[in-house]
Structure formats: structure tokens, C-alpha cells
Coordinates of C-alpha atoms and ligand atoms in Angstrom, one line a residue:
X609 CA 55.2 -8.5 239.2
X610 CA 56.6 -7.1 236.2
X611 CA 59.1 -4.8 237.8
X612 CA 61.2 -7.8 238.8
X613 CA 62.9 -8.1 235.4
X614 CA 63.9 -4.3 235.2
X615 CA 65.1 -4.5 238.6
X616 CA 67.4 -7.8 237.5
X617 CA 68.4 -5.9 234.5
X618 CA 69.9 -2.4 236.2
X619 CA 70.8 -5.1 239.1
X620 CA 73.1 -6.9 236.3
X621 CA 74.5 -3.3 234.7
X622 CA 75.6 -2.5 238.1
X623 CA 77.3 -5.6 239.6
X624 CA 79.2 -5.7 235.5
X625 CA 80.0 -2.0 235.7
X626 CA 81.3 -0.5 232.5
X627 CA 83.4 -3.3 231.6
X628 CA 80.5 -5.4 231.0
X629 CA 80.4 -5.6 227.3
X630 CA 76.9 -5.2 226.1
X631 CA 76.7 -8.7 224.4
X632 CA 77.3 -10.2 227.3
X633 CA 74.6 -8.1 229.4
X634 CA 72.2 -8.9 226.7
X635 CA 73.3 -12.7 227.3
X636 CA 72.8 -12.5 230.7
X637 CA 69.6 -10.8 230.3
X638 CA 67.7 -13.2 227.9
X639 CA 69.3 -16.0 230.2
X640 CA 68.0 -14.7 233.3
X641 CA 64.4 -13.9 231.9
X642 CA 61.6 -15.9 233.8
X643 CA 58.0 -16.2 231.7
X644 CA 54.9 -14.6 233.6
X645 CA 51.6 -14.7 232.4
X646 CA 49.4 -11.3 232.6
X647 CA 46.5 -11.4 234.4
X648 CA 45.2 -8.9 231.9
X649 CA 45.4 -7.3 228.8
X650 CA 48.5 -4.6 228.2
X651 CA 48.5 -4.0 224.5
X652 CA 52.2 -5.1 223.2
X653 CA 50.3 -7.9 221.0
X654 CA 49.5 -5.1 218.4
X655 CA 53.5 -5.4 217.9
X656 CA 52.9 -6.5 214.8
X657 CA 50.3 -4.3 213.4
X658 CA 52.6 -1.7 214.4
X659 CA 55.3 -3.1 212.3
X660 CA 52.7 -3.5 209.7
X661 CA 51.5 0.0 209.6
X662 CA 55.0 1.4 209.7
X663 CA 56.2 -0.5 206.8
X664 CA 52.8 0.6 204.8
X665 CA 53.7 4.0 205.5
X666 CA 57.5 3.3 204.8
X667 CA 56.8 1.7 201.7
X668 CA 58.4 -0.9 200.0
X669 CA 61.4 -1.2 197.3
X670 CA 61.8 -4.3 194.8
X671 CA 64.6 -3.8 192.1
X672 CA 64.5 -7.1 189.4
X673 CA 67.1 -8.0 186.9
X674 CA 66.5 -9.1 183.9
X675 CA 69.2 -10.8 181.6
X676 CA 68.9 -12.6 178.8
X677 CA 69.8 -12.4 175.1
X678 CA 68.2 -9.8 172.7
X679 CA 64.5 -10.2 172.4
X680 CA 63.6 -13.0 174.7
X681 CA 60.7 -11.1 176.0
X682 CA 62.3 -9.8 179.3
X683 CA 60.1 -6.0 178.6
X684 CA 56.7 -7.8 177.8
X685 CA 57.4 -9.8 180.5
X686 CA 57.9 -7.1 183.0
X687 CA 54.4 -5.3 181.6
X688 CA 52.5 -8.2 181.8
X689 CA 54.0 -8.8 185.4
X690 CA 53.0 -5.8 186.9
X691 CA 50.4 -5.4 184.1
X692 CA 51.1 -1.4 183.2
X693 CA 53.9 -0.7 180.4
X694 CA 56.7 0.3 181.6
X695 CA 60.2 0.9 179.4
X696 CA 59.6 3.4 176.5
X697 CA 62.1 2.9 173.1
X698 CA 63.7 -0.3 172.4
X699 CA 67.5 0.0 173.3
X700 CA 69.8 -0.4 170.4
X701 CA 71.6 -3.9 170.2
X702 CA 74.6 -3.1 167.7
X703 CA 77.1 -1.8 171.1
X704 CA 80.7 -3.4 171.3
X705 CA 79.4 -5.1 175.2
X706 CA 76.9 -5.0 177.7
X707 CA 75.5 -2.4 179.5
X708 CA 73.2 -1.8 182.3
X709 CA 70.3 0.3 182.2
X710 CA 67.9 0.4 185.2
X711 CA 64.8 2.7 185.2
X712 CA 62.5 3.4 188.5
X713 CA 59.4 3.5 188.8
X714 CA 56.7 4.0 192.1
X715 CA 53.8 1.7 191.6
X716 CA 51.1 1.9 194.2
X717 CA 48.4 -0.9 195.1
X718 CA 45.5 -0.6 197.5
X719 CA 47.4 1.4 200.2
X720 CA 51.2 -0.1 199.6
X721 CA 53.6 1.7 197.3
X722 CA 56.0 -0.2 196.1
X723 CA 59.4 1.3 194.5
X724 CA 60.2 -1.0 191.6
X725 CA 63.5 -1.1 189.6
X726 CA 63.9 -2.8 186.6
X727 CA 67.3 -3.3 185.6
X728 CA 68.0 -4.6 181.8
X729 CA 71.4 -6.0 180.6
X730 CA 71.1 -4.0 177.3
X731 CA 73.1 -5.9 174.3
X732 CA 73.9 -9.2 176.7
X733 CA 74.7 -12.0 174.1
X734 CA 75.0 -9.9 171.2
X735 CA 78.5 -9.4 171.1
X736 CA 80.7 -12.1 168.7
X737 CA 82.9 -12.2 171.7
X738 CA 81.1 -13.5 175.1
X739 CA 83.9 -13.9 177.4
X740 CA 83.2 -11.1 179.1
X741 CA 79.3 -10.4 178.9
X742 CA 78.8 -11.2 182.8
X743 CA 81.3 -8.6 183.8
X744 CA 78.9 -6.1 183.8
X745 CA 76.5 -7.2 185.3
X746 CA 78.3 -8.6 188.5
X747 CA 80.1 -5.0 188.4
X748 CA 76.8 -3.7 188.9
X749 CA 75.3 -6.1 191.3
X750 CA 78.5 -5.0 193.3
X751 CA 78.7 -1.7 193.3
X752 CA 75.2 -1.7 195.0
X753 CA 76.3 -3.6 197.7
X754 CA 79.5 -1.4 198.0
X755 CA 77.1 2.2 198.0
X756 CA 74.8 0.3 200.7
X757 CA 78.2 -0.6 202.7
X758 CA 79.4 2.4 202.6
X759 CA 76.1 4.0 203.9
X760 CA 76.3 1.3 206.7
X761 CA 80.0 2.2 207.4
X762 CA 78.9 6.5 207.0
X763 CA 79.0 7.8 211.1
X764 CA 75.6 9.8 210.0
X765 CA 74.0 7.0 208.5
X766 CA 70.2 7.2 207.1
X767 CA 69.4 3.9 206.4
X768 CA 65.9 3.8 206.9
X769 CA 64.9 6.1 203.8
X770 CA 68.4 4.8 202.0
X771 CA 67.2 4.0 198.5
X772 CA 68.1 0.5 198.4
X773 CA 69.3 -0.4 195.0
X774 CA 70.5 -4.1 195.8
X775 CA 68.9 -6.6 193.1
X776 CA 66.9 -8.8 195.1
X777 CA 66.0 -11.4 192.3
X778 CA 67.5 -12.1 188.7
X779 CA 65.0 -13.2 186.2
X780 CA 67.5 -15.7 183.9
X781 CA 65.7 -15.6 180.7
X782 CA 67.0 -18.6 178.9
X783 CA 65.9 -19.0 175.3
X784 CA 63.3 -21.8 174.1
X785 CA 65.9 -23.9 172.1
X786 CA 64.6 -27.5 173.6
X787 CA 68.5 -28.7 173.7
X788 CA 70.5 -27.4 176.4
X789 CA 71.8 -24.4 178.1
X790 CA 74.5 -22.1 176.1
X791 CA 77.5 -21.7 177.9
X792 CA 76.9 -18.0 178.3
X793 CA 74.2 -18.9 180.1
X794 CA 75.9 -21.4 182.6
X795 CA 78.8 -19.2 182.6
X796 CA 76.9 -16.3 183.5
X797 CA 74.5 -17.6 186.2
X798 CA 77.4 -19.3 187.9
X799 CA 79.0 -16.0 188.4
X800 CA 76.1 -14.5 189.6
X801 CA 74.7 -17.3 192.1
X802 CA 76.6 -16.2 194.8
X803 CA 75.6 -12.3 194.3
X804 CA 72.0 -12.3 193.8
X805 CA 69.0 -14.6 193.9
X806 CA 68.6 -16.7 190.5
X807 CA 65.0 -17.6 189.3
X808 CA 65.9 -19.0 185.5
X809 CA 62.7 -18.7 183.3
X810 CA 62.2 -20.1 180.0
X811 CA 61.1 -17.4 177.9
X812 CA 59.0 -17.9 174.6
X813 CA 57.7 -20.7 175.9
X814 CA 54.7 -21.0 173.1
X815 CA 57.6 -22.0 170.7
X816 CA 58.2 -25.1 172.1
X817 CA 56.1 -28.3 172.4
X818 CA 54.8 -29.4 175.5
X819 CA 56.4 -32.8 175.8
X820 CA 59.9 -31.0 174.4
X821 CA 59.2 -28.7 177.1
X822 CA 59.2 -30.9 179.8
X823 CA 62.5 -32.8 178.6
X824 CA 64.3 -29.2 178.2
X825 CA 63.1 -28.5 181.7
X826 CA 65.0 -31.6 183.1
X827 CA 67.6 -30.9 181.0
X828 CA 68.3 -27.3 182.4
X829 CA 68.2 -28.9 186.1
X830 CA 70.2 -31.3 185.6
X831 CA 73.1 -29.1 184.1
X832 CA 72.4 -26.3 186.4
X833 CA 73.4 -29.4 189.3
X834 CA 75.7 -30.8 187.6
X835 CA 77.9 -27.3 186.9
X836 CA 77.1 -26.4 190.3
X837 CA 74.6 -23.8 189.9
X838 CA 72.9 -22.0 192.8
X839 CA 69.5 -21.0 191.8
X840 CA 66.9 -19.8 194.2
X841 CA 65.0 -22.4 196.1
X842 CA 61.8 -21.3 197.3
X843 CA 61.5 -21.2 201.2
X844 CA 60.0 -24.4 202.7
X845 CA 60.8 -23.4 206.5
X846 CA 57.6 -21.3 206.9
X847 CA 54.7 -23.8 207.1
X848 CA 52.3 -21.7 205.6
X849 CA 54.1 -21.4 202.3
X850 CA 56.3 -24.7 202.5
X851 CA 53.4 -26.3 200.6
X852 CA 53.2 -24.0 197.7
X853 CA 56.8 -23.6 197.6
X854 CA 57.9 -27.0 197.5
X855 CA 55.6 -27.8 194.5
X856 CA 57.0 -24.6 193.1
X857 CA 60.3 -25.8 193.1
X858 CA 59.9 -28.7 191.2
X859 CA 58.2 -26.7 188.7
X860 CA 61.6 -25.0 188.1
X861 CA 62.8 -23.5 185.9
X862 CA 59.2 -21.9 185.0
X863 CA 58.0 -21.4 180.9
X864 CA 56.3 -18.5 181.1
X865 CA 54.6 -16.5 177.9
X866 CA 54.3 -12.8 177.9
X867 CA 51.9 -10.7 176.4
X868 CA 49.8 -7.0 176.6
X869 CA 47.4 -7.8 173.9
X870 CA 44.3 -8.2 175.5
X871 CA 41.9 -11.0 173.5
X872 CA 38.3 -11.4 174.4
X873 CA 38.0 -15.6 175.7
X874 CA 34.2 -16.5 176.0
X875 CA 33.1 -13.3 178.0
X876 CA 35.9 -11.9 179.5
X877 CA 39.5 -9.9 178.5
X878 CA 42.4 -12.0 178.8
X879 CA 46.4 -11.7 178.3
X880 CA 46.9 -13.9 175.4
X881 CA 49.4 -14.5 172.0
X882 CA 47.0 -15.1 169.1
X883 CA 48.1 -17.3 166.3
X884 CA 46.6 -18.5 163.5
X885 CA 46.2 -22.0 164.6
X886 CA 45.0 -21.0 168.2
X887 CA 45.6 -18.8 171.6
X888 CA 48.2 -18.9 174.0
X889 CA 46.8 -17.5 177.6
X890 CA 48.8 -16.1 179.5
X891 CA 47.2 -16.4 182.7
X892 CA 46.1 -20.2 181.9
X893 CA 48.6 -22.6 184.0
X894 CA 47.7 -25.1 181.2
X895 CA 49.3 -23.0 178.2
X896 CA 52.4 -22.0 180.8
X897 CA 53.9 -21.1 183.4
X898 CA 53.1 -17.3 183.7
X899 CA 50.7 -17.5 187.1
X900 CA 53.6 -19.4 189.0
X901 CA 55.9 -17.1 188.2
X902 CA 54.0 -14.3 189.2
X903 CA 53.2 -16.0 192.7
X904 CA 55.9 -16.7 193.5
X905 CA 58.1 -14.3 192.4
X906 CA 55.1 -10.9 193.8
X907 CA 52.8 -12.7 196.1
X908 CA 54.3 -15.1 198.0
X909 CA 58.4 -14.9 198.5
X910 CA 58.8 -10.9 197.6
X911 CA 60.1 -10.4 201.3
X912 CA 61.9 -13.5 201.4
X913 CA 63.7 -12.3 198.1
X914 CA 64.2 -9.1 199.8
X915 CA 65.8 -10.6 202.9
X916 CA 67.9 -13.6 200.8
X917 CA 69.6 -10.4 199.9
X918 CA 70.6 -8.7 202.9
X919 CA 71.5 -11.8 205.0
X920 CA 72.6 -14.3 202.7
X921 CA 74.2 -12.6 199.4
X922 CA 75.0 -9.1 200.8
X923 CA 75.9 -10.3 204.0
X924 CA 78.7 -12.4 201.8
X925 CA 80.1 -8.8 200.4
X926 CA 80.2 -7.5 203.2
X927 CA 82.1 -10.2 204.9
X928 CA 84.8 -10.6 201.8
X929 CA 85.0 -6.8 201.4
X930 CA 85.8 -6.3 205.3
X931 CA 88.0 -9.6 205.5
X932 CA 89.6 -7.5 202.2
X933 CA 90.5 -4.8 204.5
X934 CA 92.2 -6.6 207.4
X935 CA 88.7 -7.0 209.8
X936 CA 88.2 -10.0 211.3
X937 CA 85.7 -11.1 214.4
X938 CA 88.5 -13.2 215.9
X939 CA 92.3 -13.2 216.5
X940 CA 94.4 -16.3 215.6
X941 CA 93.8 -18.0 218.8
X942 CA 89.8 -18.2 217.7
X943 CA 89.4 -15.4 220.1
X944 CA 87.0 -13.0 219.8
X945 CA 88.4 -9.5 218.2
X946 CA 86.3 -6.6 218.5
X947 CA 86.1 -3.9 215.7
X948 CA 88.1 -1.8 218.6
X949 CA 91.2 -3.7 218.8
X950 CA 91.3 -4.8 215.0
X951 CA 91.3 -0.7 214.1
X952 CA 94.0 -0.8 217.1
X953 CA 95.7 -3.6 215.6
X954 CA 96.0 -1.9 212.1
X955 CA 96.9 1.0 213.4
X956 CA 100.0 -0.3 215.5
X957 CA 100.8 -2.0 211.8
X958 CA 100.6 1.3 210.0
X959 CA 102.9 2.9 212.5
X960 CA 105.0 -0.2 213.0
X961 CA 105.4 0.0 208.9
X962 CA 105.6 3.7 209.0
X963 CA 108.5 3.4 211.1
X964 CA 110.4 1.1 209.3
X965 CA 109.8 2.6 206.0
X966 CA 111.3 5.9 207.6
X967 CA 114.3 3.9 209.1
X968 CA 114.9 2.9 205.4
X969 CA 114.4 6.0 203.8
X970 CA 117.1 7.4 206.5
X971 CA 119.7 4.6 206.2
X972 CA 119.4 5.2 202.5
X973 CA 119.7 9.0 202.6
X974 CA 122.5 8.4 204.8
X975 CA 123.8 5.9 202.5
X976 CA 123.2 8.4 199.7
X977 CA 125.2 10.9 201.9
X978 CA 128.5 9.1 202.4
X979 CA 128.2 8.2 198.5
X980 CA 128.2 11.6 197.6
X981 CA 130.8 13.1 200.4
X982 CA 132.6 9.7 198.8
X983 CA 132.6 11.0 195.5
X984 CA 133.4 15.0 196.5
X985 CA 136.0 13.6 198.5
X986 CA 137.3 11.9 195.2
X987 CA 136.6 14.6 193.1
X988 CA 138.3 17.6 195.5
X989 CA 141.6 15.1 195.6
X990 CA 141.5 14.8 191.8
X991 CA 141.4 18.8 191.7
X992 CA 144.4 19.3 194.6
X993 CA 146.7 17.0 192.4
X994 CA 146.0 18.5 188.7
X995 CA 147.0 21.6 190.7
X996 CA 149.4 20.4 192.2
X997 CA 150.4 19.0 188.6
X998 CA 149.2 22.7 187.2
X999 CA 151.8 24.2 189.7
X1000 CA 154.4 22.5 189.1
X1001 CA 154.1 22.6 185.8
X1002 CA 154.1 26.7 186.2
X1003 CA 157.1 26.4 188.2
X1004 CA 159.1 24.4 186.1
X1005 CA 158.1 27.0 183.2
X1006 CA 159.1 30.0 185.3
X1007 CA 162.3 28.2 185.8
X1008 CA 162.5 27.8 182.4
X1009 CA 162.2 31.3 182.0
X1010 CA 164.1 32.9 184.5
X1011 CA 167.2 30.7 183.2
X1012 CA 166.4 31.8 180.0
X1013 CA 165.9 35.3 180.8
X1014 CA 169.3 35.5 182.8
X1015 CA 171.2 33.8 179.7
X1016 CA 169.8 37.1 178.2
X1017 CA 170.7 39.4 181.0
X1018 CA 173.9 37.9 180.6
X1019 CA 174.3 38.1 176.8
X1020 CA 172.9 42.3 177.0
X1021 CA 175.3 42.6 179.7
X1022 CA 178.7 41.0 177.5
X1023 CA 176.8 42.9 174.3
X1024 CA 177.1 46.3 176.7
X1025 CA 180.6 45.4 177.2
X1026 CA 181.9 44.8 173.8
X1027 CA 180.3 47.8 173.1
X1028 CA 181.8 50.0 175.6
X1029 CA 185.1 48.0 174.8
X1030 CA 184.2 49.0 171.2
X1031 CA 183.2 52.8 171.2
X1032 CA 186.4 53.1 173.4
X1033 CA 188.7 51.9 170.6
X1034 CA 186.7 53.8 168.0
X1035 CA 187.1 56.6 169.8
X1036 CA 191.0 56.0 170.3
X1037 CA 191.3 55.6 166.5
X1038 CA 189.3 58.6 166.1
X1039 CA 191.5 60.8 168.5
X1040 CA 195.0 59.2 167.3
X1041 CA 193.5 59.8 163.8
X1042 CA 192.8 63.9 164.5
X1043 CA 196.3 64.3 166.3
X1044 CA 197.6 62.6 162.8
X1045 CA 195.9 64.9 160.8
X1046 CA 196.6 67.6 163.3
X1047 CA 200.4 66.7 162.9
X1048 CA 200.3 66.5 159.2
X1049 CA 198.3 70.1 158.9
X1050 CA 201.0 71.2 161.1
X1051 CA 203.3 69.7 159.0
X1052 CA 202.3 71.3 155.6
X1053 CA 202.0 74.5 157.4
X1054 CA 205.9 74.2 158.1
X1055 CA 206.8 73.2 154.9
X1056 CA 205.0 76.3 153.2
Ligands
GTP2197 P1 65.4 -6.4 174.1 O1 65.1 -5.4 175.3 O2 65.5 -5.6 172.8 O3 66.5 -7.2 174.4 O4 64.2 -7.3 173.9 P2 63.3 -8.0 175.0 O5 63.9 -9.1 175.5 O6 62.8 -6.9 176.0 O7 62.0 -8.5 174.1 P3 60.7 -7.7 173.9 O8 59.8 -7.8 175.1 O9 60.9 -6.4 173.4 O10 60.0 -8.7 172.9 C1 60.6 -9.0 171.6 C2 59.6 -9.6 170.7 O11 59.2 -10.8 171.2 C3 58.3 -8.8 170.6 O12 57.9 -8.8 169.2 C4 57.3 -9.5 171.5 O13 56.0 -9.3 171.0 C5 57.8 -10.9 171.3 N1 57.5 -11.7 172.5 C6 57.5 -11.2 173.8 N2 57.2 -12.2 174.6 C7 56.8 -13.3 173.9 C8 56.4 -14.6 174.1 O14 56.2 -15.0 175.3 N3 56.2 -15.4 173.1 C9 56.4 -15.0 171.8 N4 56.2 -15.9 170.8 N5 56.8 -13.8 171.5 C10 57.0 -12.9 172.5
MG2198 MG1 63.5 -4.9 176.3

């Protein structure tokens, strides 16, 4: 009897062959299952026991964040939470913004250990300037999504002992004026209802009257609806919580009172502010809110917190982020578009780009080329004609010269002759002037 399934299954693998995509096989395969009963026991109902006992041994993680302005309570709220004290020196509030300090701590109940952070916007609200006091803290919230993306995205991934740091619940501590919200606070939670689950609390809530509490509670509501405010709504879809939870939520948002001190009530030790007029108890739901908080947020909708987180808000970043990078699940036709083809797609876009960016780059170079060879061109015809210009010049000069230099021949060589012409005549005179003298001596001689 219950080989006839298997034997449809490997039927359907063959008769699709490897073009079958697995969705569709797994379509095919839920389509085609037929229910049998067993006609005995077999053991797969302990299914969930074995879930059970591997998530015991797994453990579990819970990271909170708490914002709120500058000694609302959030720390003695935490301690009297999870009843042990947690954070050690008080941070200092005089910083220019806001900063985000988380602390870890393993905390271990009957057999489940449970890996709690606590993350504290440190100096939210303290700041003259509140503009930017949420940026922080969404920077934050995102950069754990973006660390567990990127372990999803890794090829060797270890998700299942990843240390999840995703806030899966914000605490919204909003401070017991009875009016109305600030608008830090509406500005702030409206930024953050779309990153992380919202549970506002008011804190302090022994400061306020009971009847001034109840207005300010309806107040809050009604401008957390009317801004358009996401908090987190308690699950009603599981029947064995949709009672609880749907009182819960119009108990919203909760006053809750936080102490360590430990007073003796009657005979036993109780969590309670002492004042001189009376006790607040923590733990009584007539003096606040405290116990619902603490169901609620621990006992009842921890794992729904947990998976609000995965499916709903990180399942959003994920989305955006990957829409961000040019993924989509289906091509403009509203066809399916597989992870495959998109990486394809992208790829043929890069090259396409590639290509065209190195067509530019070379019509510009080539461009770049002809301006240059251009502008040699231009300079090497500038150079011929200045010495063409040069040249000419030179020969006009030697011209210049060589007439010159044959007026000067010229003038030596009639110089030379009226020379010659010269020295002959002198040396005429001088030899008609000797025969004179010769004739004269001659002369004397005769006479004497
Ligand atoms: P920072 O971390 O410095 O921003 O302060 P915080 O918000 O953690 O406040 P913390 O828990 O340090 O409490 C500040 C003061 O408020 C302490 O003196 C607490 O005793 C007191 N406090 C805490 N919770 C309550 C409460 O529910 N009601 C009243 N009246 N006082 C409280
Ligand atoms: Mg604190």
C-alpha cells in the first residue's frame, strides 16, 4: 500500500525528465497524493516531539529593543522582566546623537536556553535637535537584516547555528505625560513599523491616575491610527491564543511599572515601588499592566514575534534589497523569471553596456587621435613656412652680402690698380729724377 506514492513519484521524475523544474514536480506530487489510513502504528506522529527536542537542544535566541527617552525605566524593566539584573553602569546621556548599544546574554530556564539581546538606544531624545534620532536605530535594525541576507546569499551558508541578531520586538517606551504622543515618538515608530514589531508601553505608569490613564490610552490609539501607525497586533488566527490575544489587544498600549525592590505583602515577597502614601505591585494587574506585558510579550507570542520577523518584516528587506539589485520573480509579461535567467539577463546587460562604453571610449580616442594628428598637422605646416620664411630670409641676406662683398672685391681690385698705376709713376719720377741728378753730377764734373 504505501509503496504506491514513491512509485508515482520516480514514475513523474521520469516521464518530466530533467526539464521538469522541481516546483512543478512538487506540484504534481502534492496534487497527485491520495490519503490512506494505516492499519497500524508507524511512528511519524512523534514528528513533533522531534521538532520539539531539536529546538530544546538548539536553543532559542530573542533580541528586544528598547527605545525610549532617558530614564523611562526601559533597564528596570528588562530586570524585572526576566527577573535577574542585567546591564551594569548607567550610560552617559550628554552625546551629540543616538547610539546603539546591545549586550548578550544566555539565560537558561528548566531545560531551554534562551539567547537574549537587549538592545538600548543610548541618548534617544536627549539631543536639542530630534530630526534625526530614528536614524540610528533603523540603521541598525537594517544592518541586521543585511548580515542575515548576506549569510542566506553566502554558497557555504550556516544558518542553523547563525547568530541571529534580527530585533524581533521593539518595546516603545512612551513617557507618562497623560496628553498625547511627542512627535519624536510618532515620528519614530512610524519609521520603524515597517522594520520590526512595535509593542508601545507606557512606562512610569504609577505617575499617572487611573482614570487619566485610561483617556491617555485612547489617546495614544487613536493617534497611532490616525498617523498610520503599525503596531503589533497580537495573533488571533490560532484558536488557542485568539482569546487571550484579542483581549490583549484592546488592552494596548500596556502601563506597566518596573521594579527589583522586593517588599514583603502579607506573607510573601513581591516586586513593588513603595511610596509614602502606599505600594505599587508590580505583578498586581490592578496597580498596572506589568503581567500582560510579560505574557504576552515571553509566554504567549515569543515565536510569533520571532517569525513576524522573518516572514513579514525581513521578508520586506529582503524583497526591496533584491528588487534594489535588478532581481525580480517575473519578466514584464507577468512571467515567471527564475533567479537563472535574471543573473543571465544582467549579465547580457553588463556586457551589452560593457560594449558600448568600449565603442565610446574608442570613437573618442579615435576622435582624440585625429585632434591631435589635426593639430601636428597644423603645427608641422606652421614650422615648414617660418622656415621657409627663415630661408628666405638667409638668402635674401646672403644676397645682400655677396653683392656687398663683390662691391668690395671690386673697390680692392680698382684700389690695386691705382696702386700699381701709382707706384709705376712714382717710380718713373724716381728714375727720371736719378738720371737728372746723374746728368747734373755729370755736369759739375765737366765744369770742374
Ligand atoms: P537610561 O538607560 O539612562 O536611559 O534610563 P532607563 O530608561 O534605563 O531608566 P532606569 O531603568 O535606569 O530608571 C531610571 C529611574 O527611574 C530609576 O531611578 C528607577 O528606579 C526609576 N524607575 C524605573 N521604573 C520605574 C517605574 O515604573 N516607576 C517609577 N516611578 N520609577 C521608575
Ligand atoms: Mg538604562
Amino acid at each position: 500500500m504505501h509503496s504506491v506514492p514513491v512509485a508515482g513519484i520516480r514514475q513523474l521524475l521520469v516521464s518530466g525528465g530533467s526539464t521538469m523544474a522541481a516546483a512543478e514536480v512538487a506540484r504534481q506530487m502534492s496534487e497527485g497524493a491520495r490519503n490512506l489510513s494505516l492499519s497500524g502504528h508507524v511512528g511519524f506522529d512523534s514528528m513533533p516531539d522531534q521538532l520539539v527536542n531539536k529546538s530544546v537542544c538548539q536553543g532559542f535566541c530573542f533580541n528586544i529593543l528598547c527605545v525610549g527617552e532617558t530614564g523611562l525605566g526601559k533597564s528596570t524593566l528588562m530586570d524585572t522582566l526576566f527577573n535577574t539584573r542585567f546591564e551594569g553602569d548607567p550610560a552617559a546621556h550628554n552625546q551629540p546623537g543616538v547610539h546603539i548599544k546591545s549586550n548578550n546574554y544566555e539565560l537558561q530556564e528548566s531545560n531551554v536556553r534562551l539567547k537574549l539581546s537587549i538592545v538600548n538606544s543610548v541618548g534617544f531624545g536627549d539631543q536639542i535637535n530630534k530630526e534625526e534620532s530614528y536614524k540610528s536605530i533603523v540603521e541598525f535594525i537594517d544592518a541586521q537584516f543585511e548580515a542575515y541576507l548576506q549569510e542566506e546569499l553566502k554558497i557555504k551558508r550556516t544558518l542553523h547555528n547563525y547568530h541571529d541578531s534580527r530585533i524581533h520586538v521593539c518595546l516603545y517606551f512612551i513617557a507618562p505625560t497623560g496628553h498625547s504622543l511627542k512627535s519624536l515618538d510618532l515620528v519614530t515608530m512610524k519609521k520603524l513599523d515597517s522594520k520590526v514589531n512595535i509593542i508601545p508601553i507606557i512606562a512610569k505608569a504609577d505617575s499617572i491616575s487611573k482614570n487619566e490613564l485610561q483617556k491617555f490610552k485612547i489617546k495614544i490609539m487613536s493617534e497611532l491610527v490616525s498617523n498610520g501607525v503599525q503596531i503589533y497586533q497580537f495573533p488571533t488566527d490560532d484558536e488557542t491564543v485568539a482569546e487571550i490575544n484579542g483581549t490583549m489587544n484592546a488592552h494596548l498600549p500596556f502601563a506597566v511599572v518596573g521594579s527589583t525592590e522586593e517588599i514583603k505583602i502579607g506573607n510573601k515577597m513581591m516586586k513593588a515601588r513603595q511610596y509614602p502614601w502606599g505600594t505599587v505591585q508590580v505583578e498586581n494587574e490592578s496597580h498596572c499592566d506589568f503581567v500582560k506585558l510579560r505574557e504576552m510579550l515571553i509566554r504567549v507570542n515569543m515565536e510569533d514575534l520571532r517569525e513576524q520577523t522573518h516572514t513579514r518584516h525581513y521578508e520586506l528587506y529582503r524583497r526591496c534589497k533584491l528588487e534594489e539589485m535588478g532581481f525580480k520573480d517575473t519578466d514584464p509579461d507577468n512571467k515567471p523569471f527564475s533567479l537563472q535567467e535574471t543573473y543571465e539577463a544582467k549579465r547580457n546587460e553588463f556586457l551589452g553596456e560593457l560594449q558600448k562604453k568600449e565603442e565610446e571610449m574608442r570613437q573618442m580616442f579615435v576622435m582624440r587621435v585625429k585632434e591631435k594628428e589635426s593639430e601636428l598637422k597644423e603645427a608641422e605646416k606652421e614650422l615648414h613656412d617660418k622656415f621657409d620664411r627663415l630661408k628666405k630670409l638667409h638668402q635674401d641676406e646672403k644676397k645682400k652680402l655677396e653683392d656687398k662683398k663683390k662691391s668690395l672685391d671690386d673697390e680692392i681690385n680698382a684700389f690695386k690698380q691705382r696702386k700699381t698705376a701709382a707706384e709705376l709713376l712714382q717710380s718713373q719720377a724716381q728714375q727720371s729724377g736719378s738720371q737728372q741728378t746723374l746728368k747734373r753730377e755729370k755736369e759739375r764734373k765737366n765744369f770742374f
